[in-house]
Tab-separated table of C-alpha atoms in Angstrom:
chain	number	residue	atom	x	y	z
A	246	UNK	CA	28.680	-32.651	12.648
A	247	UNK	CA	26.371	-31.603	14.765
A	248	UNK	CA	28.743	-31.311	17.715
A	249	UNK	CA	31.171	-29.243	15.747
A	250	UNK	CA	28.611	-26.695	14.869
A	251	UNK	CA	27.873	-26.444	18.344
A	252	UNK	CA	31.598	-26.343	19.330
A	253	UNK	CA	31.772	-23.328	16.681
A	254	UNK	CA	28.716	-21.444	17.895
A	255	UNK	CA	30.213	-21.865	21.813
A	256	UNK	CA	33.932	-20.641	20.449
A	257	UNK	CA	32.217	-17.629	18.503
A	258	UNK	CA	30.345	-16.818	21.576
A	259	UNK	CA	33.227	-16.759	23.487
A	260	UNK	CA	34.978	-14.703	21.525
A	261	UNK	CA	32.628	-12.220	21.538
A	262	UNK	CA	32.374	-11.955	25.283
A	263	UNK	CA	28.671	-13.277	25.399
A	264	UNK	CA	29.438	-16.758	26.873
A	265	UNK	CA	31.802	-17.842	29.289
A	266	UNK	CA	33.646	-21.401	28.746
A	267	UNK	CA	31.711	-23.233	31.053
A	268	UNK	CA	28.296	-21.894	29.776
A	269	UNK	CA	26.038	-23.504	27.552
A	270	UNK	CA	25.665	-22.295	23.775
A	271	UNK	CA	22.786	-20.012	23.350
A	272	UNK	CA	19.671	-22.229	22.685
A	273	UNK	CA	18.815	-20.682	18.906
A	274	UNK	CA	21.503	-20.911	16.601
A	275	UNK	CA	19.992	-18.214	14.098
A	276	UNK	CA	20.061	-15.580	17.327
A	277	UNK	CA	23.870	-16.011	18.120
A	278	UNK	CA	24.592	-16.659	14.464
A	279	UNK	CA	22.972	-13.095	13.851
A	280	UNK	CA	25.378	-11.815	16.734
A	281	UNK	CA	28.185	-13.188	14.875
A	282	UNK	CA	27.042	-11.853	11.592
A	283	UNK	CA	26.367	-8.291	13.203
A	284	UNK	CA	30.032	-8.139	14.456
A	285	UNK	CA	31.673	-9.314	10.894
A	286	UNK	CA	29.312	-6.970	8.581
A	287	UNK	CA	29.990	-3.958	11.184
A	288	UNK	CA	34.007	-4.779	10.263
A	289	UNK	CA	33.997	-5.320	7.066
A	290	UNK	CA	30.460	-4.472	5.328
A	291	UNK	CA	29.734	-5.158	1.805
A	292	UNK	CA	32.936	-6.639	1.173
A	293	UNK	CA	31.888	-9.733	-0.739
A	294	UNK	CA	30.894	-9.736	-4.455
A	295	UNK	CA	27.291	-11.078	-4.979
A	296	UNK	CA	25.804	-9.936	-1.391
A	297	UNK	CA	25.327	-6.770	0.562
A	298	UNK	CA	24.102	-8.003	4.128
A	299	UNK	CA	21.053	-5.301	5.610
A	300	UNK	CA	20.448	-6.425	9.207
A	301	UNK	CA	16.827	-4.939	9.946
A	302	UNK	CA	14.337	-5.408	12.264
A	303	UNK	CA	11.292	-6.952	11.444
A	304	UNK	CA	8.055	-8.462	13.199
A	305	UNK	CA	8.829	-11.989	11.845
A	306	UNK	CA	12.205	-11.976	13.633
A	307	UNK	CA	14.147	-13.362	11.136
A	308	UNK	CA	18.126	-13.067	11.744
A	309	UNK	CA	18.704	-11.032	9.402
A	310	UNK	CA	17.935	-9.694	5.565
A	311	UNK	CA	19.953	-9.743	2.429
A	312	UNK	CA	20.014	-8.720	-1.057
A	313	UNK	CA	21.909	-10.956	-3.287
A	314	UNK	CA	22.767	-10.680	-6.930
A	315	UNK	CA	25.019	-12.487	-9.481
A	316	UNK	CA	28.726	-12.287	-8.097
A	317	UNK	CA	30.252	-14.236	-11.968
A	318	UNK	CA	30.990	-11.978	-15.082
A	319	UNK	CA	30.566	-13.535	-18.620
A	320	UNK	CA	34.262	-12.986	-19.136
A	321	UNK	CA	35.146	-15.347	-16.278
A	322	UNK	CA	35.480	-18.645	-18.399
A	323	UNK	CA	34.711	-19.740	-21.858
A	324	UNK	CA	31.463	-20.404	-22.346
A	325	UNK	CA	28.643	-22.125	-24.598
A	326	UNK	CA	25.544	-20.118	-24.649
A	327	UNK	CA	22.489	-20.946	-25.783
A	328	UNK	CA	19.308	-18.700	-26.832
A	329	UNK	CA	15.827	-19.680	-25.309
A	330	UNK	CA	12.874	-17.974	-27.450
A	331	UNK	CA	10.152	-18.468	-25.002
A	332	UNK	CA	6.590	-17.851	-26.745
A	333	UNK	CA	7.033	-15.285	-29.277
A	334	UNK	CA	4.217	-15.995	-30.845
A	335	UNK	CA	1.075	-14.606	-32.833
A	336	UNK	CA	-1.294	-14.941	-29.947
A	337	UNK	CA	0.679	-12.818	-27.708
A	338	UNK	CA	1.729	-10.350	-30.059
A	339	UNK	CA	0.262	-7.253	-28.641
A	340	UNK	CA	2.133	-7.734	-25.406
A	341	UNK	CA	5.725	-8.826	-27.032
A	342	UNK	CA	6.047	-6.225	-29.850
A	343	UNK	CA	7.913	-3.950	-27.704
A	344	UNK	CA	10.718	-6.766	-27.157
A	345	UNK	CA	11.058	-7.558	-31.151
A	346	UNK	CA	13.708	-5.577	-31.799
A	347	UNK	CA	15.935	-6.712	-28.372
A	348	UNK	CA	14.777	-10.512	-29.170
A	349	UNK	CA	16.025	-10.008	-33.027
A	350	UNK	CA	19.054	-8.472	-32.169
A	351	UNK	CA	19.914	-11.596	-30.038
A	352	UNK	CA	19.043	-14.084	-32.722
A	353	UNK	CA	21.083	-12.332	-35.214
A	354	UNK	CA	24.030	-12.527	-33.196
A	355	UNK	CA	23.785	-15.835	-32.302
A	356	UNK	CA	23.290	-17.155	-35.644
A	357	UNK	CA	26.235	-15.304	-36.713
A	358	UNK	CA	28.098	-16.793	-33.932
A	359	UNK	CA	26.908	-20.293	-34.781
A	360	UNK	CA	25.672	-20.461	-31.382
A	361	UNK	CA	22.340	-22.674	-30.836
A	362	UNK	CA	18.984	-20.764	-30.345
A	363	UNK	CA	15.530	-22.828	-29.192
A	364	UNK	CA	12.316	-22.019	-29.325
A	365	UNK	CA	9.355	-22.387	-27.733
A	366	UNK	CA	5.386	-21.683	-28.178
A	367	UNK	CA	2.208	-22.329	-26.323
A	368	UNK	CA	0.026	-24.440	-28.003
A	369	UNK	CA	-3.170	-25.355	-26.149
A	370	UNK	CA	-6.735	-24.715	-27.354
A	371	UNK	CA	-9.217	-25.814	-24.842
A	372	UNK	CA	-9.730	-27.699	-21.706
A	373	UNK	CA	-10.482	-30.809	-24.041
A	374	UNK	CA	-7.452	-31.049	-25.540
A	375	UNK	CA	-6.001	-34.063	-23.386
A	376	UNK	CA	-4.000	-32.054	-20.961
A	377	UNK	CA	-6.054	-31.191	-18.622
A	378	UNK	CA	-3.676	-30.910	-15.480
A	379	UNK	CA	-2.899	-28.146	-12.728
A	380	UNK	CA	-2.976	-25.450	-15.060
A	381	UNK	CA	-6.654	-25.897	-15.729
A	382	UNK	CA	-7.574	-25.988	-12.124
A	383	UNK	CA	-5.583	-23.140	-11.352
A	384	UNK	CA	-7.402	-20.556	-13.982
A	385	UNK	CA	-10.943	-22.153	-13.683
A	386	UNK	CA	-13.740	-23.065	-16.196
A	387	UNK	CA	-14.386	-19.040	-16.286
A	388	UNK	CA	-13.720	-17.665	-19.797
A	389	UNK	CA	-12.536	-20.856	-21.158
A	390	UNK	CA	-14.122	-20.392	-24.553
A	391	UNK	CA	-13.470	-17.111	-24.268
A	392	UNK	CA	-10.086	-14.615	-24.807
A	393	UNK	CA	-10.106	-13.594	-21.232
A	394	UNK	CA	-8.566	-16.801	-20.192
A	395	UNK	CA	-5.028	-16.769	-21.100
A	396	UNK	CA	-4.468	-20.314	-20.693
A	397	UNK	CA	-5.308	-20.917	-24.753
A	398	UNK	CA	-4.700	-20.071	-27.723
A	399	UNK	CA	-7.646	-18.067	-29.323
A	400	UNK	CA	-6.388	-16.633	-32.529
A	401	UNK	CA	-6.069	-18.398	-35.503
A	402	UNK	CA	-2.574	-19.729	-36.266
A	403	UNK	CA	-1.993	-17.967	-32.221
A	404	UNK	CA	0.919	-20.946	-32.000
A	405	UNK	CA	2.862	-19.646	-34.417
A	406	UNK	CA	6.021	-17.629	-34.199
A	407	UNK	CA	6.160	-14.323	-35.307
A	408	UNK	CA	7.661	-13.843	-38.484
A	409	UNK	CA	10.506	-11.338	-37.199
A	410	UNK	CA	12.117	-13.632	-35.091
A	411	UNK	CA	11.164	-17.225	-36.516
A	412	UNK	CA	13.374	-20.027	-37.542
A	413	UNK	CA	14.326	-19.852	-41.143
A	414	UNK	CA	16.027	-23.542	-42.228
A	415	UNK	CA	14.898	-26.879	-41.277
A	416	UNK	CA	17.855	-26.998	-38.763
A	417	UNK	CA	16.229	-24.141	-36.610
A	418	UNK	CA	12.698	-25.841	-37.026
A	419	UNK	CA	13.956	-28.727	-35.601
A	420	UNK	CA	14.935	-26.549	-32.458
A	421	UNK	CA	10.958	-25.503	-32.330
A	422	UNK	CA	9.265	-27.141	-29.551
A	423	UNK	CA	5.285	-26.892	-28.965
A	424	UNK	CA	4.470	-26.619	-25.206
A	425	UNK	CA	1.430	-28.073	-24.045
A	426	UNK	CA	1.401	-29.426	-20.452
A	427	UNK	CA	4.021	-26.961	-18.683
A	428	UNK	CA	5.148	-23.748	-18.745
A	429	UNK	CA	8.592	-25.142	-18.331
A	430	UNK	CA	10.828	-24.995	-21.306
A	431	UNK	CA	12.700	-27.855	-19.407
A	432	UNK	CA	9.683	-29.981	-18.462
A	433	UNK	CA	10.867	-33.548	-18.321
A	434	UNK	CA	7.368	-34.715	-19.741
A	435	UNK	CA	7.957	-35.491	-23.454
A	436	UNK	CA	7.618	-32.321	-25.451
A	437	UNK	CA	6.121	-31.884	-29.272
A	438	UNK	CA	8.776	-30.937	-31.353
A	439	UNK	CA	7.489	-28.817	-34.401
A	440	UNK	CA	9.943	-31.283	-36.855
A	441	UNK	CA	8.907	-34.523	-35.375
A	442	UNK	CA	12.530	-36.716	-34.566
A	443	UNK	CA	14.231	-38.736	-32.063
A	444	UNK	CA	14.941	-35.451	-30.118
A	445	UNK	CA	14.842	-35.542	-26.447
A	446	UNK	CA	13.998	-32.699	-23.868
A	447	UNK	CA	15.464	-29.431	-23.965
A	448	UNK	CA	17.811	-30.448	-21.709
A	449	UNK	CA	19.185	-33.352	-23.281
A	450	UNK	CA	19.632	-31.201	-26.610
A	451	UNK	CA	21.713	-28.640	-24.575
A	452	UNK	CA	23.857	-31.194	-23.158
A	453	UNK	CA	24.741	-32.513	-26.748
A	454	UNK	CA	25.465	-29.197	-27.965
A	455	UNK	CA	27.961	-28.462	-24.694
A	456	UNK	CA	25.560	-25.430	-23.686
A	457	UNK	CA	26.602	-24.235	-20.255
A	458	UNK	CA	24.791	-20.960	-20.308
A	459	UNK	CA	21.297	-20.270	-21.196
A	460	UNK	CA	20.310	-16.829	-22.843
A	461	UNK	CA	16.311	-16.062	-21.742
A	462	UNK	CA	13.816	-13.925	-24.043
A	463	UNK	CA	10.467	-13.867	-24.580
A	464	UNK	CA	7.249	-14.438	-22.438
A	465	UNK	CA	5.701	-14.454	-19.948
A	466	UNK	CA	8.194	-13.179	-17.123
A	467	UNK	CA	6.110	-14.385	-14.350
A	468	UNK	CA	5.213	-17.662	-15.769
A	469	UNK	CA	7.081	-19.252	-18.568
A	470	UNK	CA	10.391	-17.504	-18.270
A	471	UNK	CA	10.421	-17.862	-14.208
A	472	UNK	CA	9.933	-21.167	-14.259
A	473	UNK	CA	12.239	-21.838	-17.123
A	474	UNK	CA	14.816	-19.739	-15.479
A	475	UNK	CA	14.291	-21.749	-11.983
A	476	UNK	CA	14.911	-25.021	-13.484
A	477	UNK	CA	17.744	-24.342	-15.523
A	478	UNK	CA	19.343	-23.290	-12.578
A	479	UNK	CA	18.487	-26.597	-10.732
A	480	UNK	CA	20.141	-28.236	-13.848
A	481	UNK	CA	23.774	-26.312	-13.481
A	482	UNK	CA	23.470	-23.764	-16.470
A	483	UNK	CA	24.025	-19.785	-15.635
A	484	UNK	CA	20.821	-18.137	-16.254
A	485	UNK	CA	21.189	-14.949	-18.176
A	486	UNK	CA	18.117	-12.924	-18.261
A	487	UNK	CA	17.607	-9.932	-20.861
A	488	UNK	CA	15.538	-7.296	-18.812
A	489	UNK	CA	14.472	-5.515	-22.156
A	490	UNK	CA	13.996	-8.872	-23.852
A	491	UNK	CA	11.196	-10.294	-21.699
A	492	UNK	CA	7.302	-9.383	-21.464
A	493	UNK	CA	4.474	-10.306	-19.959
A	494	UNK	CA	0.599	-9.264	-19.820
A	495	UNK	CA	0.341	-9.139	-15.580
A	496	UNK	CA	1.219	-6.622	-13.265
A	497	UNK	CA	4.289	-8.918	-11.991
A	498	UNK	CA	6.757	-8.296	-14.588
A	499	UNK	CA	9.196	-6.074	-12.242
A	500	UNK	CA	8.689	-8.809	-9.228
A	501	UNK	CA	9.169	-11.019	-11.228
A	502	UNK	CA	12.755	-9.950	-12.792
A	503	UNK	CA	13.612	-8.646	-9.332
A	504	UNK	CA	12.729	-12.175	-7.784
A	505	UNK	CA	15.033	-13.636	-10.530
A	506	UNK	CA	18.084	-10.915	-10.202
A	507	UNK	CA	18.085	-11.983	-6.486
A	508	UNK	CA	17.874	-15.925	-6.360
A	509	UNK	CA	19.658	-16.992	-9.887
A	510	UNK	CA	20.060	-14.850	-12.682
A	511	UNK	CA	22.329	-12.481	-14.039
A	512	UNK	CA	19.983	-9.573	-15.526
A	513	UNK	CA	21.297	-7.869	-18.401
A	514	UNK	CA	20.678	-5.623	-21.460
A	515	UNK	CA	20.321	-7.284	-24.785
A	516	UNK	CA	22.931	-4.826	-26.649
A	517	UNK	CA	25.304	-5.593	-24.033
A	518	UNK	CA	25.058	-9.500	-24.380
A	519	UNK	CA	25.158	-8.988	-28.080
A	520	UNK	CA	28.235	-7.203	-27.427
A	521	UNK	CA	29.695	-9.849	-25.141
A	522	UNK	CA	29.109	-12.650	-28.120
A	523	UNK	CA	30.339	-10.395	-31.130
A	524	UNK	CA	34.002	-9.443	-29.052
A	525	UNK	CA	34.187	-10.900	-26.367
A	526	UNK	CA	33.526	-7.706	-24.208
A	527	UNK	CA	32.730	-7.754	-20.472
A	528	UNK	CA	28.846	-7.001	-19.463
A	529	UNK	CA	28.255	-5.051	-16.530
A	530	UNK	CA	24.831	-5.597	-14.566
A	531	UNK	CA	23.682	-1.951	-14.612
A	532	UNK	CA	20.371	-0.622	-14.572
A	533	UNK	CA	18.458	-0.383	-17.654
A	534	UNK	CA	18.658	2.803	-19.849
A	535	UNK	CA	14.931	2.008	-21.297
A	536	UNK	CA	12.072	0.563	-20.248
A	537	UNK	CA	9.010	-0.708	-21.852
A	538	UNK	CA	5.994	1.759	-22.482
A	539	UNK	CA	4.342	2.319	-19.470
A	540	UNK	CA	6.488	0.899	-16.801
A	541	UNK	CA	7.789	2.473	-13.945
A	542	UNK	CA	11.355	2.956	-13.185
A	543	UNK	CA	13.117	0.504	-11.625
A	544	UNK	CA	16.914	1.443	-10.904
A	545	UNK	CA	19.286	-1.022	-9.745
A	546	UNK	CA	22.046	0.052	-6.879
A	547	UNK	CA	23.500	-3.201	-6.688
A	548	UNK	CA	27.073	-2.323	-7.611
A	549	UNK	CA	28.761	0.872	-8.006
A	550	UNK	CA	29.936	-0.284	-11.668
A	551	UNK	CA	26.003	0.438	-12.679
A	552	UNK	CA	26.546	4.364	-12.408
A	553	UNK	CA	28.490	4.616	-15.049
A	554	UNK	CA	25.946	4.466	-17.626
A	555	UNK	CA	24.328	7.141	-16.051
A	556	UNK	CA	27.283	9.328	-15.840
A	557	UNK	CA	28.207	8.928	-19.663
A	558	UNK	CA	24.838	9.893	-20.458
A	559	UNK	CA	24.822	12.776	-18.092
A	560	UNK	CA	28.576	14.021	-19.687
A	561	UNK	CA	26.181	14.952	-23.062
A	562	UNK	CA	23.148	16.490	-21.128
A	563	UNK	CA	22.530	19.661	-19.419
A	564	UNK	CA	22.807	18.790	-15.657
A	565	UNK	CA	19.721	18.292	-14.140
A	566	UNK	CA	20.695	20.860	-11.067
A	567	UNK	CA	21.544	23.847	-13.629
A	568	UNK	CA	18.173	23.111	-15.399
A	569	UNK	CA	16.487	23.052	-11.900
A	570	UNK	CA	18.225	26.258	-10.966
A	571	UNK	CA	17.238	28.157	-13.653
A	572	UNK	CA	13.329	26.816	-13.363
A	573	UNK	CA	13.663	27.855	-9.650
A	574	UNK	CA	14.984	31.518	-10.702
A	575	UNK	CA	12.185	32.258	-13.243
A	576	UNK	CA	9.492	30.943	-10.956
A	577	UNK	CA	10.970	33.663	-8.285
A	578	UNK	CA	10.902	36.340	-10.778
A	579	UNK	CA	7.451	35.395	-11.621
A	580	UNK	CA	6.329	35.520	-8.203
A	581	UNK	CA	8.013	38.657	-7.540
A	582	UNK	CA	6.504	40.555	-9.977
A	583	UNK	CA	3.321	39.295	-9.444
A	584	UNK	CA	3.712	40.011	-5.703
A	585	UNK	CA	4.309	43.548	-6.811
A	586	UNK	CA	1.736	43.895	-9.312
A	587	UNK	CA	-0.729	43.162	-6.431
A	588	UNK	CA	0.602	45.627	-3.822
A	589	UNK	CA	0.625	48.340	-6.046
A	590	UNK	CA	-2.845	47.564	-7.099
A	591	UNK	CA	-3.853	47.418	-3.368
A	592	UNK	CA	-2.519	50.229	-2.840
A	593	UNK	CA	-3.814	52.586	-5.716
A	594	UNK	CA	-7.406	50.969	-4.789
A	595	UNK	CA	-7.360	51.711	-1.341
A	596	UNK	CA	-6.266	55.195	-1.801
A	597	UNK	CA	-9.366	55.840	-4.160
A	598	UNK	CA	-11.798	54.312	-2.267
A	599	UNK	CA	-10.412	56.171	1.133
A	600	UNK	CA	-10.726	59.552	-0.937
A	601	UNK	CA	-14.589	58.548	-2.423
A	602	UNK	CA	-15.512	57.579	1.196
A	603	UNK	CA	-14.061	61.205	2.753
A	604	UNK	CA	-15.934	62.712	0.258
A	605	UNK	CA	-19.033	61.000	1.135
A	606	UNK	CA	-18.673	61.796	4.712
A	607	UNK	CA	-18.113	65.491	4.094
A	608	UNK	CA	-20.702	65.786	1.842
A	609	UNK	CA	-23.123	64.438	4.513
A	610	UNK	CA	-21.903	66.036	7.646
A	611	UNK	CA	-22.626	69.647	5.468
A	612	UNK	CA	-26.233	68.134	4.727
A	613	UNK	CA	-26.606	67.507	8.664
A	614	UNK	CA	-25.851	70.936	9.669
A	615	UNK	CA	-27.978	72.783	6.899
A	616	UNK	CA	-30.762	70.546	7.904
A	617	UNK	CA	-30.458	71.659	11.754
A	618	UNK	CA	-30.637	75.259	10.381
A	619	UNK	CA	-33.900	74.871	9.562
A	620	UNK	CA	-35.167	73.417	12.441
């Protein structure tokens, strides 16, 4: 295989006119690979679904920098999805209340379709709970007994599932797991199921049901959600991240979403996935129409299709250019009026002041002549 790679690099370098047949290949395969890629990218830029290659100069001298996104569509094949509701619990109500409607929408749709739903809640109450591990070492002893340490629950019944998205029957309650050791819903260590049974790990239960696609909602985006997403991906599940259905308490919410978007997940909106589950409609990975309160805009320019949502909204609104033009004209008229008034005031004031000064000068000159007459 190594000799084949060298032969390929030599042939490619010769084809590009960089080496003669008798010369040795460049010492850095990455360097020669970049040159080959540059030639290909120049001829067929952005022609492959799922990748846009952007060759950039950077201080670390990486061969190239690229942006990746999900190339498949939900309608590409028949799927058996499962909804994973992560840590939508009483303890985190203040942080997840904004995503409850989207989570409930998907929960209702999955129930209607007879598709499986699994819940998890974070179930730790202090450093003496028998699960002291790397998370305890990371967070440290500071705030162990106060609400400033988010590693533990501090509210009464803080580990209970929020009523709006809670299980409704014994079968659903069998699918609620209490996480205490790992952020990951797919952790291979034994989970404590809310309803004791002979159930295995989440992966085992999903395999029994023939699940091949997981839809993720809940908290925290940059902890449990991203950890579960990477593990699901490594277990060969297609990962669907609901952008308006995840939340966190840190400033890393959008960063975590972008990491998952570029590495393993198809990032979609709750209403679009609901339409797909109900009607089998295609879903476009578009920029979200709304964000959680206090969030900053994060436009997604991955596919040309993502602009359709904005174009559709624009048809029902006054064009921004027209609004800007009217504002500009109004501002210009106000400016002209203000300048005109200022000019008139300055002219009148100057005329009056000049008259007053002239009169004083005449009076002073007359007084001076009368004074010299008596000398």
